[in-house]
Tab-separated table of C-alpha atoms in Angstrom:
chain	number	residue	atom	x	y	z
A	206	MET	CA	85.302	91.463	32.193
A	207	LEU	CA	83.107	92.217	34.948
A	208	LYS	CA	79.361	92.333	35.182
A	209	HIS	CA	77.076	92.838	38.057
A	210	VAL	CA	73.619	92.706	38.751
A	211	GLY	CA	71.638	93.293	41.817
A	212	LEU	CA	68.476	91.619	42.377
A	213	MET	CA	65.970	92.770	45.150
A	214	LEU	CA	63.399	90.105	46.231
A	215	ALA	CA	60.775	91.164	48.613
A	216	THR	CA	57.702	89.394	50.375
A	217	PRO	CA	54.099	90.077	48.704
A	218	GLN	CA	53.477	92.632	51.739
A	219	ASN	CA	57.033	94.020	51.110
A	220	THR	CA	57.844	93.680	54.770
A	221	THR	CA	60.642	91.844	54.200
A	222	TYR	CA	63.475	91.663	51.652
A	223	PHE	CA	66.935	90.607	51.097
A	224	CYS	CA	69.280	91.244	48.230
A	225	ILE	CA	71.438	88.816	46.157
A	226	HIS	CA	74.491	90.262	43.915
A	227	ILE	CA	75.432	88.061	40.949
A	228	TYR	CA	78.592	88.740	39.560
A	229	VAL	CA	79.686	87.162	36.053
A	230	TYR	CA	83.081	86.865	34.920
A	231	GLU	CA	83.539	86.686	31.106
A	232	SER	CA	86.778	85.871	30.080
A	233	LEU	CA	87.972	85.154	26.398
A	234	VAL	CA	90.077	81.733	25.825
A	235	LEU	CA	92.032	81.863	22.557
A	236	GLY	CA	93.038	78.506	21.526
A	237	SER	CA	93.844	76.584	18.317
A	238	SER	CA	91.689	74.438	16.417
A	239	LEU	CA	93.411	71.304	14.784
A	240	ILE	CA	93.810	73.274	11.470
A	241	GLY	CA	95.457	75.922	12.993
A	242	ALA	CA	92.674	78.545	12.664
A	243	PRO	CA	92.291	80.503	15.757
A	244	SER	CA	89.214	79.580	17.730
A	245	THR	CA	87.677	81.680	20.287
A	246	LYS	CA	85.768	80.365	23.547
A	247	ARG	CA	83.715	81.924	26.050
A	248	HIS	CA	83.850	80.924	29.733
A	249	PHE	CA	81.253	82.223	32.133
A	250	PHE	CA	82.098	82.324	35.977
A	251	VAL	CA	78.721	83.236	38.071
A	252	TYR	CA	79.063	83.399	41.862
A	253	THR	CA	76.696	85.168	44.206
A	254	ARG	CA	77.180	86.824	47.303
A	255	ARG	CA	73.968	87.534	49.934
A	256	GLY	CA	73.854	91.316	50.311
A	257	CYS	CA	71.622	92.455	53.272
A	258	SER	CA	68.139	91.657	54.687
A	259	GLY	CA	65.921	93.669	56.924
A	260	HIS	CA	61.962	94.821	57.797
A	261	ILE	CA	60.518	97.486	56.051
A	262	LYS	CA	57.942	99.758	57.172
A	263	SER	CA	57.375	102.321	54.804
A	264	PRO	CA	57.922	102.963	51.246
A	265	THR	CA	60.886	105.176	51.793
A	266	GLU	CA	62.335	102.672	53.981
A	267	LYS	CA	62.112	100.626	50.810
A	268	ALA	CA	63.578	102.866	48.759
A	269	GLN	CA	66.555	103.517	50.953
A	270	ALA	CA	67.045	99.799	51.684
A	271	LEU	CA	66.815	99.359	47.381
A	272	ASN	CA	69.887	101.735	47.289
A	273	LYS	CA	71.863	100.387	50.433
A	274	CYS	CA	71.717	96.811	49.573
A	275	CYS	CA	71.543	96.221	45.941
A	276	GLY	CA	72.988	99.980	44.259
A	277	ARG	CA	76.025	100.446	42.774
A	278	ALA	CA	77.786	101.706	45.996
A	279	HIS	CA	77.453	98.679	47.772
A	280	ARG	CA	79.394	96.611	45.533
């Protein structure tokens, strides 16, 4: 199971932005306890990937950057 989270960070002036993509892999590991009863353990694997960065001159550009860099299409 793969979960994707896109974060967009911008400066207070909203002139510079960069995006970080976080992927979380969730896998179920089935094992057995000492008694023989099945036990389920969850393991999470997290890694980040740098998206893109740039400069924003208008709110329209910020919206475009959000869609381009942090949208699902950028996955």
